[in-house]
Amino acid sequence: MKEPRSIVHSFGTRYPQQHDDISYGISSDWVPGEFLLDFESHFLAPSPGKTNGEVLFGFVDDVSFSLERGFKEEPFELILSNSTQGAIIRYTTDGTAPTAEHGEIYESSMNVDATTVIRAAAFKDGYAPSSVMTHTYLFLDDVVRQSPDGEPPIGFPFDWNNNLVDYGMDPRVVDQPAYSKEVLTGFRDLPVISIVMDIHDMFGKEKGIYSHARKDGRKWERPCSVEYFHSGPQPGFEIDCGIRIRGGFSRMDNNPKHSFRLFFRDIYGPSKLEFPLFEGSSVTTFDNLDIRTSQNYSWSFGRDGENGLFVRDLVNRDIQRSMGHLSPNGDFCHLFINGVYWGLYNTCERPEASFASDYLKGGKEDFDVIKIQNGGGERTFATDGNTDAWSRLWKAAKKGVKSNEDYFQLQGKHGDGSEDLDSEVLLDVENLIDYMLIIIWSGNKDAPVSAFSGDWASNNWYGMRNRNHREGFQFIIWDSEHTMLKEDLEINRIGPFPAGNEFSSSNPQYIWQRCLENEEFRMKVADRIHRHFFNQGLLEPDQLKALFDHRVDQIKNAVVCESARWGDSQAPNIAGKSTPGRFPLTRDDHWLKVVNYTRNKYLSQRSDIVMAQLLAKGLYPDVNAPVPSFTGEGGAAQLALSAGKGIIIFTTDGSDPRMIGGDRNASATTYQNPIPNSGEFQMLKARTSYEGKWSALLEIEF
């Protein structure tokens, strides 16, 4: 620019591909009168407000590896190559990124005969360096022998500040005949996530995120490489990203096994991870990703052999997703840090604005995402957007929703249930009810109300809503470790609880409790109970066991790997050091007992116990809902309905036989004879009516 604000030169839209941290402009060699386009160049260092600096002659190509990352069984010769004439390849094996001055100069092929992490880049004077390429090679015979004496692996520190330290694979597990082969199978059963980084960024006394696990925020985010691969031919990826410690109570110093969160930002590499990480999911791009591990009731933190199960959180989220609601995907994996096995983990989407945008209509900026923050003082806050709409919902619920006018207004409707386009939609009622049924069934003691606070505080919940659409807040099952416990077979988490009386502890259970004042809401609760607890619903034992068995089968061999790595992890004594000599917790002696109890007792009995609790609270009618049965086959099939006392009233047009307020739907039919197959799918909705009272709704498509 020059005065008076006239343009001297502009590129318009005709310029080459740009690169991070590399500027582009006119070379300082240009003089007036010369053709400008001949002097357009890239520069090694950006220089805003100053004369453009050293011109780049080009960009060094990335280093090629002769063998892909992954599991290896035999030693091999690794060849590194680069197609840029005159470039020098430097590599490291300690997790640090090579630079023009750091790393071994590659001269000839390398023999790789043990678990090895190699990072390589190429450099040439006057050229921008290549990207750093990272490859992890795992030899399982080597992995199962890592630090058998508990001493730090080469390059790893003896201590992590005040954090309890645990290293190594336990020979008492890997050498036991029952496990010596299964530990190898267990490693191959699950995908691997390999984190590779400067060991000081992870464990260093001054800036290590693991050795300062209680620290949070961007200041405690470090660069790393993340690789994802399987033992078979399935595709994988490698990406440079940021990494932090994640979690709340699990950040304690006496926990030697922490969870992580990955952030994909253009300061590290691609701004998004683009990969089909979760089978069956339509979402293949991610802004961030959690790498979670069981904390409460784990072997590494508290040495819990009575309740260590590892699948509770995933099973709870699987239930919500199977009900048709939004729930973060997750899958098990093995985690390695600079080639050292770190245990059984699971990948998990994080339910924030990018997640909402991926699955619901709208951009990230359209969503309010609400959660509870505790640890530094309980506080309901917005991770994205603001709390304005949530505050309006909470205030309306606190005021009371006994009348239909107040209750339906939460849903953007008139008091008769018809849509009111002048009223905002604040609540997704079916989502709230199903969310609470999962909370109640699972005996969740730490979400959304925490029993550990005497039920005065909330914890572990997310709610999200698009401000620009007529959609109410939806709630996400999250961090469900305090569930399905042996001592809690008969626990009652229906409430009411005091948490939520103040906005700082507001939560979905408080909204549920206030809505229970309304007859129409209670009827809807009864309908959702009937859907999920009867007629092969998702909260019937057989359906629950299928979801549970799926997750158990995924890790039944991988648990042996976890046993070898963390089964002998000890709680610290007063001096903060581990107590040596305890036996390791194992799959067959400990984990399988918890699996069998959960499957054969909790999953078998809990639904009946919860139904009795719901009945006692008046949340399910004492009028029996119609019971369906089919006679005949194919076109001759007929649907028969039966009930105890009362008459059965049904519709096939999708409407409810019961009108809002309790009257009979004028278009409904009184059931007398089996209903023939019409040849087309139709939705039958039926209720039993007895002495002015209605049963829960039966919905069946046939």
Tab-separated table of C-alpha atoms in Angstrom, residues 133-557:
chain	number	residue	atom	x	y	z
A	133	MET	CA	7.869	-38.664	9.570
A	134	THR	CA	7.322	-41.087	12.461
A	135	HIS	CA	7.204	-44.885	12.372
A	136	THR	CA	6.749	-47.252	15.311
A	137	TYR	CA	7.799	-50.886	14.914
A	138	LEU	CA	6.571	-53.295	17.589
A	139	PHE	CA	8.118	-56.690	18.290
A	140	LEU	CA	5.759	-58.407	20.717
A	141	ASP	CA	8.342	-60.839	22.050
A	142	ASP	CA	10.254	-57.721	23.026
A	143	VAL	CA	7.214	-55.805	24.353
A	144	VAL	CA	6.234	-58.513	26.852
A	145	ARG	CA	9.779	-58.331	28.324
A	146	GLN	CA	9.826	-54.564	28.827
A	147	SER	CA	11.262	-53.594	32.248
A	148	PRO	CA	10.534	-56.910	33.998
A	149	ASP	CA	12.285	-55.586	37.120
A	150	GLY	CA	10.260	-52.360	37.151
A	151	GLU	CA	13.269	-50.228	36.262
A	152	PRO	CA	12.715	-47.340	33.819
A	153	PRO	CA	13.159	-48.152	30.118
A	154	ILE	CA	16.114	-46.462	28.426
A	155	GLY	CA	15.475	-42.726	28.292
A	156	PHE	CA	12.604	-42.757	30.781
A	157	PRO	CA	13.000	-41.075	34.202
A	158	PHE	CA	13.049	-42.781	37.598
A	159	ASP	CA	10.359	-40.439	38.915
A	160	TRP	CA	7.572	-38.241	37.573
A	161	ASN	CA	7.803	-35.509	40.215
A	162	ASN	CA	5.346	-36.565	42.937
A	163	ASN	CA	3.357	-38.863	40.677
A	164	LEU	CA	3.334	-42.554	41.582
A	165	VAL	CA	5.601	-44.416	39.149
A	166	ASP	CA	5.027	-47.828	37.626
A	167	TYR	CA	6.962	-49.432	34.767
A	168	GLY	CA	7.220	-52.796	33.166
A	169	MET	CA	5.499	-56.017	32.156
A	170	ASP	CA	5.117	-58.479	35.024
A	171	PRO	CA	6.874	-61.826	34.393
A	172	ARG	CA	4.407	-63.440	36.812
A	173	VAL	CA	1.745	-62.839	34.152
A	174	VAL	CA	3.533	-63.142	30.818
A	175	ASP	CA	5.422	-66.287	31.875
A	176	GLN	CA	2.375	-67.999	33.340
A	177	PRO	CA	1.349	-70.893	31.039
A	178	ALA	CA	-2.279	-69.770	31.070
A	179	TYR	CA	-1.328	-66.345	29.684
A	180	SER	CA	1.949	-66.663	27.759
A	181	LYS	CA	0.180	-67.081	24.410
A	182	GLU	CA	-2.931	-65.074	25.189
A	183	VAL	CA	-0.933	-61.956	26.014
A	184	LEU	CA	0.371	-62.006	22.436
A	185	THR	CA	-3.137	-62.572	21.082
A	186	GLY	CA	-4.394	-59.759	23.277
A	187	PHE	CA	-1.992	-57.288	21.689
A	188	ARG	CA	-3.162	-58.249	18.212
A	189	ASP	CA	-6.863	-58.119	19.057
A	190	LEU	CA	-7.019	-54.334	19.319
A	191	PRO	CA	-5.649	-51.391	17.330
A	192	VAL	CA	-2.572	-49.584	18.614
A	193	ILE	CA	-2.179	-45.894	19.345
A	194	SER	CA	1.486	-44.975	19.512
A	195	ILE	CA	2.332	-41.599	21.047
A	196	VAL	CA	5.823	-40.428	20.166
A	197	MET	CA	7.281	-37.228	21.622
A	198	ASP	CA	10.135	-35.632	23.506
A	199	ILE	CA	10.237	-37.572	26.782
A	200	HIS	CA	10.813	-34.315	28.687
A	201	ASP	CA	7.501	-32.976	27.363
A	202	MET	CA	5.792	-36.000	28.886
A	203	PHE	CA	7.712	-36.717	32.104
A	204	GLY	CA	10.125	-33.815	32.612
A	205	LYS	CA	10.320	-32.148	36.018
A	206	GLU	CA	9.765	-28.670	34.619
A	207	LYS	CA	7.372	-29.039	31.704
A	208	GLY	CA	6.218	-32.654	31.585
A	209	ILE	CA	2.448	-33.016	31.347
A	210	TYR	CA	2.467	-36.422	33.075
A	211	SER	CA	4.638	-35.218	35.927
A	212	HIS	CA	2.306	-32.205	36.312
A	213	ALA	CA	-0.925	-34.084	35.712
A	214	ARG	CA	-3.050	-31.624	37.689
A	215	LYS	CA	-2.159	-28.810	35.289
A	216	ASP	CA	-4.554	-28.034	32.442
A	217	GLY	CA	-5.114	-25.654	29.552
A	218	ARG	CA	-3.130	-24.686	26.445
A	219	LYS	CA	-0.061	-23.973	28.559
A	220	TRP	CA	0.069	-27.697	29.343
A	221	GLU	CA	-0.365	-28.955	25.811
A	222	ARG	CA	2.657	-30.477	24.089
A	223	PRO	CA	3.447	-31.509	20.491
A	224	CYS	CA	3.533	-35.189	19.623
A	225	SER	CA	3.102	-37.694	16.829
A	226	VAL	CA	0.206	-40.145	16.996
A	227	GLU	CA	0.126	-43.346	14.970
A	228	TYR	CA	-2.846	-45.668	14.688
A	229	PHE	CA	-2.511	-49.158	13.257
A	230	HIS	CA	-3.801	-52.717	13.483
A	231	SER	CA	-2.053	-56.057	13.431
A	232	GLY	CA	-3.823	-56.832	10.155
A	233	PRO	CA	-4.239	-55.024	6.821
A	234	GLN	CA	-6.737	-52.441	8.069
A	235	PRO	CA	-5.819	-48.838	7.248
A	236	GLY	CA	-4.233	-46.552	9.820
A	237	PHE	CA	-2.795	-43.059	10.099
A	238	GLU	CA	-0.012	-40.892	11.494
A	239	ILE	CA	-0.609	-37.279	12.474
A	240	ASP	CA	1.211	-34.570	14.398
A	241	CYS	CA	-0.984	-32.955	17.046
A	242	GLY	CA	-1.115	-31.543	20.565
A	243	ILE	CA	-1.567	-33.681	23.664
A	244	ARG	CA	-2.765	-32.961	27.216
A	245	ILE	CA	-3.690	-34.928	30.290
A	246	ARG	CA	-7.484	-35.243	30.659
A	247	GLY	CA	-9.727	-36.043	33.611
A	248	GLY	CA	-10.685	-34.715	37.026
A	249	PHE	CA	-10.036	-36.730	40.176
A	250	SER	CA	-7.847	-39.117	38.165
A	251	ARG	CA	-5.171	-36.407	37.890
A	252	MET	CA	-4.125	-37.207	41.455
A	253	ASP	CA	-0.444	-37.945	42.098
A	254	ASN	CA	-1.220	-41.410	43.432
A	255	ASN	CA	-2.583	-42.452	40.050
A	256	PRO	CA	0.194	-43.799	37.807
A	257	LYS	CA	-1.998	-44.209	34.688
A	258	HIS	CA	-3.497	-41.050	33.226
A	259	SER	CA	-5.818	-40.390	30.310
A	260	PHE	CA	-5.041	-38.081	27.384
A	261	ARG	CA	-6.704	-35.675	25.001
A	262	LEU	CA	-5.469	-34.993	21.476
A	263	PHE	CA	-5.936	-31.652	19.704
A	264	PHE	CA	-5.571	-31.406	15.936
A	265	ARG	CA	-4.332	-27.919	15.088
A	266	ASP	CA	-2.551	-26.437	12.099
A	267	ILE	CA	0.341	-25.345	14.324
A	268	TYR	CA	1.266	-29.040	14.560
A	269	GLY	CA	0.045	-30.462	11.253
A	270	PRO	CA	-3.426	-30.957	9.749
A	271	SER	CA	-6.138	-28.966	11.522
A	272	LYS	CA	-8.375	-32.033	11.591
A	273	LEU	CA	-7.912	-35.760	11.799
A	274	GLU	CA	-9.541	-37.249	8.714
A	275	PHE	CA	-10.028	-40.971	9.235
A	276	PRO	CA	-12.995	-43.397	9.637
A	277	LEU	CA	-12.084	-44.153	13.240
A	278	PHE	CA	-15.416	-45.560	14.430
A	279	GLU	CA	-17.101	-48.348	12.520
A	280	GLY	CA	-20.647	-47.495	11.516
A	281	SER	CA	-20.235	-43.768	12.132
A	282	SER	CA	-20.790	-41.252	9.357
A	283	VAL	CA	-18.277	-38.869	10.930
A	284	THR	CA	-14.697	-39.168	9.700
A	285	THR	CA	-13.198	-35.790	10.679
A	286	PHE	CA	-12.248	-34.804	14.220
A	287	ASP	CA	-11.025	-31.630	15.925
A	288	ASN	CA	-10.009	-33.529	19.049
A	289	LEU	CA	-10.071	-37.009	20.506
A	290	ASP	CA	-9.998	-38.432	24.013
A	291	ILE	CA	-7.853	-41.439	24.877
A	292	ARG	CA	-9.526	-42.649	28.049
A	293	THR	CA	-8.674	-45.332	30.549
A	294	SER	CA	-10.705	-46.729	33.411
A	295	GLN	CA	-9.811	-44.856	36.580
A	296	ASN	CA	-12.267	-45.664	39.346
A	297	TYR	CA	-12.498	-49.419	39.858
A	298	SER	CA	-9.328	-49.962	37.846
A	299	TRP	CA	-6.240	-52.017	38.601
A	300	SER	CA	-3.820	-49.126	38.154
A	301	PHE	CA	-5.576	-46.619	40.428
A	302	GLY	CA	-6.656	-48.124	43.745
A	303	ARG	CA	-5.958	-51.739	42.825
A	304	ASP	CA	-9.627	-52.735	42.631
A	305	GLY	CA	-9.857	-56.441	41.934
A	306	GLU	CA	-13.460	-56.594	43.156
A	307	ASN	CA	-14.914	-54.136	40.636
A	308	GLY	CA	-12.310	-53.782	37.866
A	309	LEU	CA	-14.333	-54.309	34.665
A	310	PHE	CA	-13.087	-51.719	32.110
A	311	VAL	CA	-16.306	-51.691	30.017
A	312	ARG	CA	-18.820	-49.747	32.127
A	313	ASP	CA	-18.441	-46.369	30.473
A	314	LEU	CA	-18.597	-47.758	26.945
A	315	VAL	CA	-21.603	-49.983	27.700
A	316	ASN	CA	-23.560	-47.032	29.108
A	317	ARG	CA	-22.841	-44.986	26.002
A	318	ASP	CA	-23.714	-47.964	23.793
A	319	ILE	CA	-27.124	-48.155	25.480
A	320	GLN	CA	-27.853	-44.491	24.792
A	321	ARG	CA	-26.772	-44.802	21.162
A	322	SER	CA	-28.852	-47.952	20.713
A	323	MET	CA	-31.894	-46.025	21.948
A	324	GLY	CA	-31.436	-43.728	18.967
A	325	HIS	CA	-29.850	-40.809	20.780
A	326	LEU	CA	-26.614	-38.982	20.201
A	327	SER	CA	-23.745	-40.517	22.164
A	328	PRO	CA	-19.965	-40.343	21.714
A	329	ASN	CA	-18.460	-43.272	19.854
A	330	GLY	CA	-15.620	-45.173	21.468
A	331	ASP	CA	-13.447	-48.233	20.914
A	332	PHE	CA	-10.724	-50.041	22.801
A	333	CYS	CA	-7.051	-49.756	21.888
A	334	HIS	CA	-3.572	-50.416	23.239
A	335	LEU	CA	-1.473	-47.344	24.014
A	336	PHE	CA	2.302	-47.067	23.636
A	337	ILE	CA	4.465	-44.095	24.650
A	338	ASN	CA	7.760	-43.948	22.751
A	339	GLY	CA	7.503	-47.686	22.186
A	340	VAL	CA	6.771	-48.553	25.833
A	341	TYR	CA	3.460	-50.300	26.491
A	342	TRP	CA	1.149	-48.113	28.566
A	343	GLY	CA	-1.965	-50.251	28.805
A	344	LEU	CA	-5.564	-50.723	27.745
A	345	TYR	CA	-7.334	-47.506	26.731
A	346	ASN	CA	-10.305	-46.457	24.628
A	347	THR	CA	-10.704	-43.743	22.041
A	348	CYS	CA	-13.699	-41.476	22.537
A	349	GLU	CA	-15.333	-38.526	20.843
A	350	ARG	CA	-15.688	-35.458	23.036
A	351	PRO	CA	-19.244	-34.046	23.189
A	352	GLU	CA	-18.524	-30.413	22.458
A	353	ALA	CA	-19.480	-28.053	19.627
A	354	SER	CA	-17.526	-29.785	16.860
A	355	PHE	CA	-19.135	-33.084	17.875
A	356	ALA	CA	-22.600	-31.498	17.873
A	357	SER	CA	-21.949	-29.920	14.486
A	358	ASP	CA	-20.872	-33.272	13.048
A	359	TYR	CA	-24.017	-35.115	14.093
A	360	LEU	CA	-26.670	-32.410	14.319
A	361	LYS	CA	-27.498	-29.767	11.741
A	362	GLY	CA	-25.575	-26.543	12.150
A	363	GLY	CA	-22.132	-25.036	12.458
A	364	LYS	CA	-19.979	-25.137	15.567
A	365	GLU	CA	-20.848	-21.536	16.320
A	366	ASP	CA	-24.569	-22.425	16.497
A	367	PHE	CA	-24.380	-24.646	19.569
A	368	ASP	CA	-24.596	-24.104	23.282
A	369	VAL	CA	-22.809	-26.952	25.057
A	370	ILE	CA	-23.297	-26.987	28.819
A	371	LYS	CA	-21.478	-29.021	31.460
A	372	ILE	CA	-20.495	-28.930	35.096
A	373	GLN	CA	-17.037	-27.923	36.240
A	374	ASN	CA	-15.921	-28.919	39.687
A	375	GLY	CA	-12.634	-29.211	41.450
A	376	GLY	CA	-12.058	-25.481	41.688
A	377	GLY	CA	-15.592	-24.826	42.885
A	378	GLU	CA	-18.746	-26.222	41.314
A	379	ARG	CA	-19.931	-24.244	38.319
A	380	THR	CA	-22.330	-24.847	35.436
A	381	PHE	CA	-20.772	-23.295	32.359
A	382	ALA	CA	-20.735	-23.374	28.560
A	383	THR	CA	-17.811	-25.056	26.844
A	384	ASP	CA	-19.230	-23.535	23.648
A	385	GLY	CA	-21.793	-20.798	23.102
A	386	ASN	CA	-23.401	-19.473	26.269
A	387	THR	CA	-25.671	-20.481	29.159
A	388	ASP	CA	-28.547	-18.117	28.316
A	389	ALA	CA	-30.973	-20.753	27.010
A	390	TRP	CA	-29.936	-23.236	29.691
A	391	SER	CA	-30.616	-20.586	32.321
A	392	ARG	CA	-34.081	-19.982	30.869
A	393	LEU	CA	-34.815	-23.714	30.969
A	394	TRP	CA	-33.588	-24.034	34.550
A	395	LYS	CA	-35.551	-20.984	35.715
A	396	ALA	CA	-38.729	-22.240	34.048
A	397	ALA	CA	-38.311	-25.655	35.661
A	398	LYS	CA	-37.559	-24.128	39.057
A	399	LYS	CA	-40.655	-21.944	38.802
A	400	GLY	CA	-42.737	-25.065	38.194
A	401	VAL	CA	-44.233	-26.876	35.210
A	402	LYS	CA	-47.281	-28.511	36.784
A	403	SER	CA	-49.628	-26.842	34.313
A	404	ASN	CA	-49.668	-27.979	30.700
A	405	GLU	CA	-49.105	-24.398	29.599
A	406	ASP	CA	-45.810	-24.251	31.474
A	407	TYR	CA	-44.761	-27.802	30.603
A	408	PHE	CA	-45.423	-27.627	26.873
A	409	GLN	CA	-43.879	-24.174	26.640
A	410	LEU	CA	-40.519	-25.851	27.346
A	411	GLN	CA	-41.080	-27.727	24.085
A	412	GLY	CA	-42.192	-24.716	22.051
A	413	LYS	CA	-45.867	-25.710	22.193
A	414	HIS	CA	-49.220	-24.412	23.333
A	415	GLY	CA	-50.905	-25.923	26.373
A	416	ASP	CA	-52.847	-28.335	24.145
A	417	GLY	CA	-49.607	-29.712	22.683
A	418	SER	CA	-49.859	-27.930	19.330
A	419	GLU	CA	-46.786	-26.146	18.029
A	420	ASP	CA	-46.251	-22.534	19.043
A	421	LEU	CA	-43.867	-20.970	16.549
A	422	ASP	CA	-43.501	-17.899	18.764
A	423	SER	CA	-42.132	-19.979	21.634
A	424	GLU	CA	-38.593	-21.374	21.707
A	425	VAL	CA	-37.888	-25.084	22.138
A	426	LEU	CA	-35.754	-25.596	25.237
A	427	LEU	CA	-36.097	-29.295	26.040
A	428	ASP	CA	-36.012	-32.599	24.151
A	429	VAL	CA	-38.341	-34.513	26.469
A	430	GLU	CA	-37.797	-38.023	25.093
A	431	ASN	CA	-34.039	-37.572	25.266
A	432	LEU	CA	-34.209	-36.387	28.879
A	433	ILE	CA	-36.384	-39.321	29.928
A	434	ASP	CA	-34.238	-41.940	28.196
A	435	TYR	CA	-31.101	-40.329	29.619
A	436	MET	CA	-32.544	-40.557	33.123
A	437	LEU	CA	-33.692	-44.155	32.658
A	438	ILE	CA	-30.099	-45.104	31.820
A	439	ILE	CA	-28.828	-43.175	34.850
A	440	ILE	CA	-31.353	-44.897	37.115
A	441	TRP	CA	-30.922	-48.393	35.662
A	442	SER	CA	-27.115	-48.249	35.842
A	443	GLY	CA	-27.170	-46.996	39.439
A	444	ASN	CA	-25.000	-44.048	38.442
A	445	LYS	CA	-23.617	-42.489	41.624
A	446	ASP	CA	-21.655	-39.692	39.963
A	447	ALA	CA	-23.856	-38.323	37.165
A	448	PRO	CA	-25.638	-36.058	36.761
A	449	VAL	CA	-25.950	-35.858	40.569
A	450	SER	CA	-23.061	-37.074	42.695
A	451	ALA	CA	-23.849	-39.329	45.642
A	452	PHE	CA	-20.329	-38.586	46.864
A	453	SER	CA	-21.490	-35.057	47.701
A	454	GLY	CA	-24.551	-36.261	49.566
A	455	ASP	CA	-26.472	-35.509	46.330
A	456	TRP	CA	-25.903	-31.761	46.731
A	457	ALA	CA	-23.541	-31.423	43.752
A	458	SER	CA	-23.775	-32.343	40.097
A	459	ASN	CA	-21.091	-33.982	37.987
A	460	ASN	CA	-20.299	-35.648	34.668
A	461	TRP	CA	-23.024	-34.366	32.377
A	462	TYR	CA	-23.259	-32.597	29.036
A	463	GLY	CA	-26.209	-30.868	27.410
A	464	MET	CA	-26.273	-29.396	23.908
A	465	ARG	CA	-28.690	-27.364	21.821
A	466	ASN	CA	-28.643	-25.542	18.488
A	467	ARG	CA	-29.682	-21.954	19.160
A	468	ASN	CA	-30.948	-21.493	15.590
A	469	HIS	CA	-33.142	-24.594	15.297
A	470	ARG	CA	-36.341	-25.609	16.991
A	471	GLU	CA	-34.611	-28.290	19.029
A	472	GLY	CA	-34.352	-28.601	22.787
A	473	PHE	CA	-31.402	-29.522	24.961
A	474	GLN	CA	-30.191	-33.088	24.542
A	475	PHE	CA	-28.151	-34.792	27.248
A	476	ILE	CA	-25.144	-37.051	26.838
A	477	ILE	CA	-24.212	-40.039	28.980
A	478	TRP	CA	-20.658	-39.307	30.119
A	479	ASP	CA	-17.976	-40.795	32.375
A	480	SER	CA	-20.132	-43.634	33.662
A	481	GLU	CA	-17.605	-45.521	35.761
A	482	HIS	CA	-19.607	-45.421	39.000
A	483	THR	CA	-22.254	-47.752	37.569
A	484	MET	CA	-23.269	-51.423	37.534
A	485	LEU	CA	-21.419	-52.064	40.793
A	486	LYS	CA	-21.612	-55.176	42.928
A	487	GLU	CA	-22.644	-53.293	46.055
A	488	ASP	CA	-25.258	-51.271	44.158
A	489	LEU	CA	-27.589	-53.945	42.807
A	490	GLU	CA	-30.515	-52.371	44.682
A	491	ILE	CA	-29.418	-48.736	44.696
A	492	ASN	CA	-32.158	-46.199	43.954
A	493	ARG	CA	-31.101	-43.103	41.982
A	494	ILE	CA	-34.567	-41.835	41.014
A	495	GLY	CA	-34.395	-38.944	43.482
A	496	PRO	CA	-35.474	-36.304	44.219
A	497	PHE	CA	-32.087	-34.838	45.108
A	498	PRO	CA	-31.206	-31.287	46.208
A	499	ALA	CA	-28.545	-30.722	43.535
A	500	GLY	CA	-29.879	-28.168	41.086
A	501	ASN	CA	-31.711	-25.886	43.484
A	502	GLU	CA	-28.997	-23.348	42.659
A	503	PHE	CA	-27.943	-22.561	39.105
A	504	SER	CA	-24.325	-23.422	39.886
A	505	SER	CA	-25.358	-27.059	40.377
A	506	SER	CA	-28.115	-27.150	37.747
A	507	ASN	CA	-28.327	-30.442	35.917
A	508	PRO	CA	-30.680	-32.609	33.837
A	509	GLN	CA	-31.905	-34.628	36.825
A	510	TYR	CA	-33.199	-31.445	38.419
A	511	ILE	CA	-35.118	-30.662	35.211
A	512	TRP	CA	-36.505	-34.225	35.298
A	513	GLN	CA	-37.581	-33.853	38.930
A	514	ARG	CA	-39.414	-30.605	38.281
A	515	CYS	CA	-41.117	-31.991	35.164
A	516	LEU	CA	-42.422	-34.953	37.167
A	517	GLU	CA	-44.956	-32.521	38.642
A	518	ASN	CA	-46.746	-32.603	35.290
A	519	GLU	CA	-49.206	-35.392	34.420
A	520	GLU	CA	-48.340	-35.389	30.713
A	521	PHE	CA	-44.645	-35.720	31.469
A	522	ARG	CA	-45.334	-38.618	33.845
A	523	MET	CA	-47.362	-40.301	31.107
A	524	LYS	CA	-44.460	-39.858	28.696
A	525	VAL	CA	-42.108	-41.331	31.316
A	526	ALA	CA	-44.385	-44.367	31.595
A	527	ASP	CA	-44.383	-44.733	27.807
A	528	ARG	CA	-40.583	-44.674	27.610
A	529	ILE	CA	-40.332	-47.141	30.496
A	530	HIS	CA	-42.612	-49.515	28.618
A	531	ARG	CA	-40.606	-49.120	25.418
A	532	HIS	CA	-37.310	-49.990	27.100
A	533	PHE	CA	-38.254	-52.449	29.869
A	534	PHE	CA	-40.749	-54.620	27.968
A	535	ASN	CA	-41.103	-56.487	24.665
A	536	GLN	CA	-37.360	-56.920	24.050
A	537	GLY	CA	-36.630	-53.306	24.884
A	538	LEU	CA	-33.056	-52.188	25.406
A	539	LEU	CA	-33.286	-52.322	29.196
A	540	GLU	CA	-34.423	-55.927	29.257
A	541	PRO	CA	-31.736	-58.394	30.407
A	542	ASP	CA	-31.190	-60.158	27.072
A	543	GLN	CA	-30.647	-56.893	25.191
A	544	LEU	CA	-28.342	-55.554	27.880
A	545	LYS	CA	-26.317	-58.756	27.898
A	546	ALA	CA	-25.820	-58.513	24.134
A	547	LEU	CA	-24.328	-55.009	24.451
A	548	PHE	CA	-22.251	-56.064	27.450
A	549	ASP	CA	-20.967	-59.256	25.805
A	550	HIS	CA	-19.862	-57.309	22.738
A	551	ARG	CA	-17.541	-55.101	24.795
A	552	VAL	CA	-16.331	-57.950	27.002
A	553	ASP	CA	-15.469	-60.072	23.965
A	554	GLN	CA	-13.440	-57.199	22.513
A	555	ILE	CA	-11.020	-57.172	25.459
A	556	LYS	CA	-11.095	-60.701	26.893
A	557	ASN	CA	-7.530	-61.304	25.677
